[in-house]
Coordinates of C-alpha atoms in Angstrom, one line a residue:
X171 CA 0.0 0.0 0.0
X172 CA 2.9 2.7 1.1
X173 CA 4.7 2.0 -2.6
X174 CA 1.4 2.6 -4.7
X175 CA 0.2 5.4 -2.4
X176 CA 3.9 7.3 -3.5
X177 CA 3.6 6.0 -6.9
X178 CA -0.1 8.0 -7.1
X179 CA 1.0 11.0 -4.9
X180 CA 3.6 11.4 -7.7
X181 CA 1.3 10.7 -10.5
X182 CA -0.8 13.4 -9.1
X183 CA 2.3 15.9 -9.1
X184 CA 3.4 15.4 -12.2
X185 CA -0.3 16.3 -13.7
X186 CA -0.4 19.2 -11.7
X187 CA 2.8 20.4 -13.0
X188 CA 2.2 19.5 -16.6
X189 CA -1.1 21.5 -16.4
X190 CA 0.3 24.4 -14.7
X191 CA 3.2 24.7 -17.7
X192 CA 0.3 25.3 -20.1
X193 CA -1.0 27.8 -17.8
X194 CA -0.8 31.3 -19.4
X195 CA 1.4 33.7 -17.6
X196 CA -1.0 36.8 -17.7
X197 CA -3.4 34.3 -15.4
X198 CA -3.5 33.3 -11.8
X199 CA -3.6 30.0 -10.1
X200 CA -6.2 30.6 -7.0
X201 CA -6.8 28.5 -4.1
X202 CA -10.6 29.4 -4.2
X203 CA -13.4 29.7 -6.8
X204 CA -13.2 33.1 -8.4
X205 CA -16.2 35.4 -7.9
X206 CA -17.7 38.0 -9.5
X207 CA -16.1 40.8 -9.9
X208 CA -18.9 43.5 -11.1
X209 CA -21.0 46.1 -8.8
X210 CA -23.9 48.2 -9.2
X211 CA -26.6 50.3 -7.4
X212 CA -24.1 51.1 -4.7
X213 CA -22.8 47.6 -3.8
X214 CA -19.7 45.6 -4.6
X215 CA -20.0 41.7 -4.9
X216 CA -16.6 41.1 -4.9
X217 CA -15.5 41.0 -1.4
X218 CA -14.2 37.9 -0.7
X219 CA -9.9 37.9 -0.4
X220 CA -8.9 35.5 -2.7
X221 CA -5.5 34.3 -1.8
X222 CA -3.6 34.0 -5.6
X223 CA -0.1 32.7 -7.2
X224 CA 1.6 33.5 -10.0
X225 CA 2.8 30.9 -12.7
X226 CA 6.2 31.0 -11.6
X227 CA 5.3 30.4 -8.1
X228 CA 3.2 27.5 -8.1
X229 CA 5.3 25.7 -10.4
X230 CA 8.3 26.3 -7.7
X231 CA 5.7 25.0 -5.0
X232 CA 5.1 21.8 -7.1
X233 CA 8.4 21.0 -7.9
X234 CA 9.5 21.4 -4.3
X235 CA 6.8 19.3 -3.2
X236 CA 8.0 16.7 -5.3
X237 CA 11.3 16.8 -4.1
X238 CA 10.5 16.8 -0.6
X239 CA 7.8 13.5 -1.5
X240 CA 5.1 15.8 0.0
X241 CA 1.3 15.4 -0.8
X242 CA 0.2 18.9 -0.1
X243 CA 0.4 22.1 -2.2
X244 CA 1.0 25.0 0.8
X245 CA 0.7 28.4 -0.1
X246 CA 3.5 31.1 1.3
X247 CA 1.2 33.4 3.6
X248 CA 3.1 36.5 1.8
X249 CA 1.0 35.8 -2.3
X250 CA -1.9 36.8 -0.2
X251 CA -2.8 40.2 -1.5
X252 CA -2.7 43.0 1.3
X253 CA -4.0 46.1 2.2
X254 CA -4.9 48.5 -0.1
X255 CA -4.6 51.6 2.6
X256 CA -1.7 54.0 1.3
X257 CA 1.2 54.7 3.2
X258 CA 0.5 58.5 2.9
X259 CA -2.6 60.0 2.6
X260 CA -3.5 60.8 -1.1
X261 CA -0.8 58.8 -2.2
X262 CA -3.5 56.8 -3.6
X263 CA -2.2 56.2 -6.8
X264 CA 0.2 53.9 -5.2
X265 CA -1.4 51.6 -3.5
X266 CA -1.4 48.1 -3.6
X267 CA -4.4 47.5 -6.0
X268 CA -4.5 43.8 -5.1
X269 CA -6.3 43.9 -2.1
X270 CA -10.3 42.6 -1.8
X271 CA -10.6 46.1 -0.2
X272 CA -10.0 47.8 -3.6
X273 CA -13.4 48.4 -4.7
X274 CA -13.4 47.9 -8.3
X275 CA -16.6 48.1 -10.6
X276 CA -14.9 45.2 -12.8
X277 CA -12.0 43.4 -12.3
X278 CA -10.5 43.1 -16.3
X279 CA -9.2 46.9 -16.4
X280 CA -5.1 47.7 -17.5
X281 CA -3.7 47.2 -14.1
X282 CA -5.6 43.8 -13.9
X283 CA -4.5 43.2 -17.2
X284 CA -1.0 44.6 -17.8
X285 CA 0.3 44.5 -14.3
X286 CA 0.9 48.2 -14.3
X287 CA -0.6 51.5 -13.8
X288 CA -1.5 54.1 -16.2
X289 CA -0.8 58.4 -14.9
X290 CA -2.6 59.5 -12.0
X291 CA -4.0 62.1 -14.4
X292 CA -4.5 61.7 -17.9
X293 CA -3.3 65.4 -19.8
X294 CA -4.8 64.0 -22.8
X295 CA -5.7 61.5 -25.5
X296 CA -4.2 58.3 -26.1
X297 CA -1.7 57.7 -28.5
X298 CA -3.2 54.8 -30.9
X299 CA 0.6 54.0 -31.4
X300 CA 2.2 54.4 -28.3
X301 CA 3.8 50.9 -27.2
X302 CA 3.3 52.2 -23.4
X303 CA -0.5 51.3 -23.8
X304 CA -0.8 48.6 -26.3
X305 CA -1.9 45.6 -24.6
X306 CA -2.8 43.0 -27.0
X307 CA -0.3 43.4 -30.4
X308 CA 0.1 46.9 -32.5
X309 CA -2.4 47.8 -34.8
X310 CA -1.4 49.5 -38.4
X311 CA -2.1 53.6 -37.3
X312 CA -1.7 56.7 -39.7
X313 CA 1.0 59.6 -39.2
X314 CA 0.2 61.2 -35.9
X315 CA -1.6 58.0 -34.4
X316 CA -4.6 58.5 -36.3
X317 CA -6.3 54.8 -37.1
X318 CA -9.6 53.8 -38.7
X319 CA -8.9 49.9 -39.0
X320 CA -10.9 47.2 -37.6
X321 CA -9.3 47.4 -34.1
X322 CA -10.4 50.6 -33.2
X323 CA -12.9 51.2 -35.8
X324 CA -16.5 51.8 -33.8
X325 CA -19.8 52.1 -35.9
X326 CA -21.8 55.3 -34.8
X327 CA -25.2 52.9 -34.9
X328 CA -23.3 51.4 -31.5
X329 CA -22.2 55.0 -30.1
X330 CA -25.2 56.9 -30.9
X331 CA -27.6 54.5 -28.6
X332 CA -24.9 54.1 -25.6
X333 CA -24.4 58.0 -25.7
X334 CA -28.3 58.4 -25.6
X335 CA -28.4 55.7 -22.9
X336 CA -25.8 56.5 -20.3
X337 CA -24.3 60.1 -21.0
X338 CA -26.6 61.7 -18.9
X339 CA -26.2 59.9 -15.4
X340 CA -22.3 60.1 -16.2
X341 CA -22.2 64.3 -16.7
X342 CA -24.8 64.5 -13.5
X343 CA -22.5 61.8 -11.6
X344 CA -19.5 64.3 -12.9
X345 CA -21.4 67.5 -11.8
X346 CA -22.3 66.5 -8.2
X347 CA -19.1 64.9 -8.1
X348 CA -18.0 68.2 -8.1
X349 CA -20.4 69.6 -5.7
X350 CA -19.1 66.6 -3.1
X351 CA -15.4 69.0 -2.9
X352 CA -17.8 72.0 -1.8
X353 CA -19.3 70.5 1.0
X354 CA -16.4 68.2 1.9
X355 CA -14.7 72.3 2.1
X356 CA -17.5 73.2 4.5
X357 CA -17.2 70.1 6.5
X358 CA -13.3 70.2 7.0
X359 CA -13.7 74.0 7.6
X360 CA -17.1 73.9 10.7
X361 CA -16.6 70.0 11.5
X362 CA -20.3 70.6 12.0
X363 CA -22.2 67.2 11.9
X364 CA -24.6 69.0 9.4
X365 CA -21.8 69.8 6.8
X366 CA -20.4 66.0 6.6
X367 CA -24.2 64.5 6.7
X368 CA -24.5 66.8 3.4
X369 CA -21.5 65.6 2.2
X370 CA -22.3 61.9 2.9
X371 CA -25.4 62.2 0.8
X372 CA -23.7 62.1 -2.2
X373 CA -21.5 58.9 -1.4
X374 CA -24.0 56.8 0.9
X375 CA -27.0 54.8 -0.6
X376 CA -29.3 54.3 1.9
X377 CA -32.0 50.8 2.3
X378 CA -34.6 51.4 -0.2
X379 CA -33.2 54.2 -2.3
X380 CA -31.5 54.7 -5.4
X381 CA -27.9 55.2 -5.3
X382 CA -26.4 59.1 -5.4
X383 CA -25.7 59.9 -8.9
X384 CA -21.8 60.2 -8.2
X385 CA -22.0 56.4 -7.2
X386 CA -25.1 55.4 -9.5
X387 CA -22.4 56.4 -13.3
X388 CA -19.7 54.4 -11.8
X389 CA -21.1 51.1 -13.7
X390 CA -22.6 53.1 -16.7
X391 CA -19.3 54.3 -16.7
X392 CA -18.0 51.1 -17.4
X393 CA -20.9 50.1 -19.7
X394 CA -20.5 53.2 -21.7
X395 CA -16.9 52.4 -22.6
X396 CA -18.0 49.0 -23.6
X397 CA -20.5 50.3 -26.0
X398 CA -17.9 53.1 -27.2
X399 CA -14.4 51.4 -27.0
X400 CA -15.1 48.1 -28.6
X401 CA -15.4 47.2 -32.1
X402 CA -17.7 44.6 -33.3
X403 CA -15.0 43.7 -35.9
X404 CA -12.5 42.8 -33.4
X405 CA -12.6 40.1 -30.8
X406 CA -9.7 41.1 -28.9
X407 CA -10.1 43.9 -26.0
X408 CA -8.9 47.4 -27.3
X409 CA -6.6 49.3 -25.0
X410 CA -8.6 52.3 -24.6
X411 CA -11.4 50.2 -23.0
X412 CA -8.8 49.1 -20.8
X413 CA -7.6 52.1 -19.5
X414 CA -11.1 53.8 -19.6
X415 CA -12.4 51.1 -17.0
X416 CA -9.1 51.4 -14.6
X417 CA -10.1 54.7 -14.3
X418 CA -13.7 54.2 -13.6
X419 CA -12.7 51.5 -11.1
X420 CA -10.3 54.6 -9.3
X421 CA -13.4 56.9 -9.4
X422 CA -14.9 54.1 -7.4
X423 CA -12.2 53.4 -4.8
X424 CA -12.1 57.4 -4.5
X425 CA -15.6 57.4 -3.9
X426 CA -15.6 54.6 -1.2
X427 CA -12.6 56.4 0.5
X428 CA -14.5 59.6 0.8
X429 CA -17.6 57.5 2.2
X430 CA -15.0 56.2 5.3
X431 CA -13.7 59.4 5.6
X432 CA -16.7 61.1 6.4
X433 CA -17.8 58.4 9.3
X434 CA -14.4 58.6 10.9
X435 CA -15.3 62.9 10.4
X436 CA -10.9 62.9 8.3
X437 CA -11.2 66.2 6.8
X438 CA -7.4 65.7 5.6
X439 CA -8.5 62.0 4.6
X440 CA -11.7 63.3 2.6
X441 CA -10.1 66.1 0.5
X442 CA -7.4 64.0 -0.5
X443 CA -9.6 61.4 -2.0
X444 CA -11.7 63.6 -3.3
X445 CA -8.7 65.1 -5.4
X446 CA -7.8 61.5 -6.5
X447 CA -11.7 61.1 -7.7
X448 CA -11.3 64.0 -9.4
X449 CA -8.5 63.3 -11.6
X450 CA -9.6 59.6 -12.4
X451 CA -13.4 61.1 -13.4
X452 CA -10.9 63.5 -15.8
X453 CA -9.0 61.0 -17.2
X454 CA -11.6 58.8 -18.1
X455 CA -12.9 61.6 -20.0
X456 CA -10.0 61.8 -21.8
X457 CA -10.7 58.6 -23.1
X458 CA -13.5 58.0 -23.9
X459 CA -14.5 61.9 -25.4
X460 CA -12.1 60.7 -28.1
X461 CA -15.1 58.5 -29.5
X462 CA -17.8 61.5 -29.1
X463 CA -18.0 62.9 -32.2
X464 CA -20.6 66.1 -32.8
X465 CA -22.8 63.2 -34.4
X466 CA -22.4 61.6 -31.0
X467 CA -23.0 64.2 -28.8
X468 CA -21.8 66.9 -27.0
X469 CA -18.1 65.8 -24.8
X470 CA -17.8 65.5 -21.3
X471 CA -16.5 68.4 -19.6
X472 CA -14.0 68.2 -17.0
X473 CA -14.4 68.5 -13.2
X474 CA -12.9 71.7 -12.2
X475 CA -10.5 72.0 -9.0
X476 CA -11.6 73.5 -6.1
X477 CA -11.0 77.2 -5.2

């Protein structure tokens, strides 16, 4: 019994490490079932911390475990992911954006993705040629990065409807985004428990009530880029859409963030995220205006900075 019981402990191995060689690098081996990763109305459904290895890794682990004529896979307490609090406050953009705390409206954004971060701010459109940004292989582009090939090529029968459908709740998400850095002013400036319940209103959904309309556009915001980014010629995912939802899914940690920062009463905490909000709302304006034509509709306009 103790010579077959090694002989299929090994057999067992050595399937586990042949199926983990064909493995593709840009995915992770998890110790649980994955779970959604989308949120709406409010709430996030991804909350569970979902420990995760890397290719590398748990081929190391399985090798070592046959070496050692082991029967167990363990998994190092450090691939856990951990906290996504910043070191600084407002050093947001540096966080560790692996955490279950992270609050993303979908998971499959450029970080996710590519393994690394766009700006904190976007200045301005995206270069169809840049290499910095091209996730999935270069598409042919014009002088100037000017393209109208299949990749990036988007039909204005598919913008027209998603402008008509979702550009409204993003603008007035945008706008009383904006109106959220006045009261969050007041609050920080009278501490006044009238000032930060003002401010909460536009961060908090309460039982029974719609979301406020800066946390109701988070998911149209990713929906919208869907509709505008992605060409029904192309099966691959573009880069703008990529970028466009890591941006949305920042709007939404900033807006969580604030949301804590008003129940603990962090002035210092709330104004910082509200800045970082501001420049992810702007960014993902940046990208996704490039597809509003005057056929379209009218582009987003920025959220200004406070005075």
């Amino acid at each position: 019994m103790g010579k077959m019981s090694f002989i299929n402990n090994a057999s067992i191995m050595f399937a586990t490490l042949f199926a983990l060689l064909w493995l593709p690098e840009g995915l992770a081996w998890t110790t649980t079932p994955l779970s959604m990763t989308m949120s709406g109305n409010g709430g996030s459904v991804n909350t569970e911390e979902v420990p995760i290895i890397s290719r590398r890794r748990a081929l190391s682990s399985v090798v070592g475990t046959l070496v050692g004529v082991t029967t167990t896979l363990s998994v190092d307490p450090s691939f856990v992911w951990a906290s996504s609090s910043p070191s600084v406050a407002g050093d947001y953009e540096n966080r560790d954006r692996r955490s279950s705390k992270d609050y993303s409206v979908i998971r499959e954004d450029y970080y996710y993705m590519m393994g690394k971060s766009p700006p904190r701010l976007l200045n301005g459109p995206l270069r169809l040629d840049d290499p910095q940004w091209n996730a999935f292989g270069s598409c042919e582009t014009a002088e100037g990065g000017s393209s109208s090939n299949s990749c990036t090529y988007v039909s204005l029968k598919q913008r027209i409807p998603a402008y008509s459908k979702y550009a409204f709740n993003i603008a007035l998400g945008a706008k009383q985004y904006g109106s959220l850095g006045k009261y969050l002013q007041d609050a920080a400036r009278t501490n006044s428990d009238k000032d930060w319940q003002k401010a909460s209103s536009f961060v908090t959904t309460l039982p029974q009530t719609p979301p406020p309309p800066p946390v109701d556009a988070l998911l149209k915001m990713v929906l919208f880029a869907s509709s505008m980014l992605t060409s029904p010629t192309f099966n691959g995912i573009s880069r703008e859409l990529l970028v466009a939802r890591f941006y949305a899914n920042e709007a939404s940690f900033a807006t969580k963030e604030i949301a804590e920062a008003i129940e603990s009463r962090d002035p210092e905490r709330a104004m910082a995220a509200w800045e970082f909000g501001k420049d992810s709302w702007n960014s993902y304006f940046q990208v996704v205006n490039g597809k509003i034509s005057p056929k379209v509709g009218e582009k987003f306009e920025p959220i200004p900075s406070l005075q």
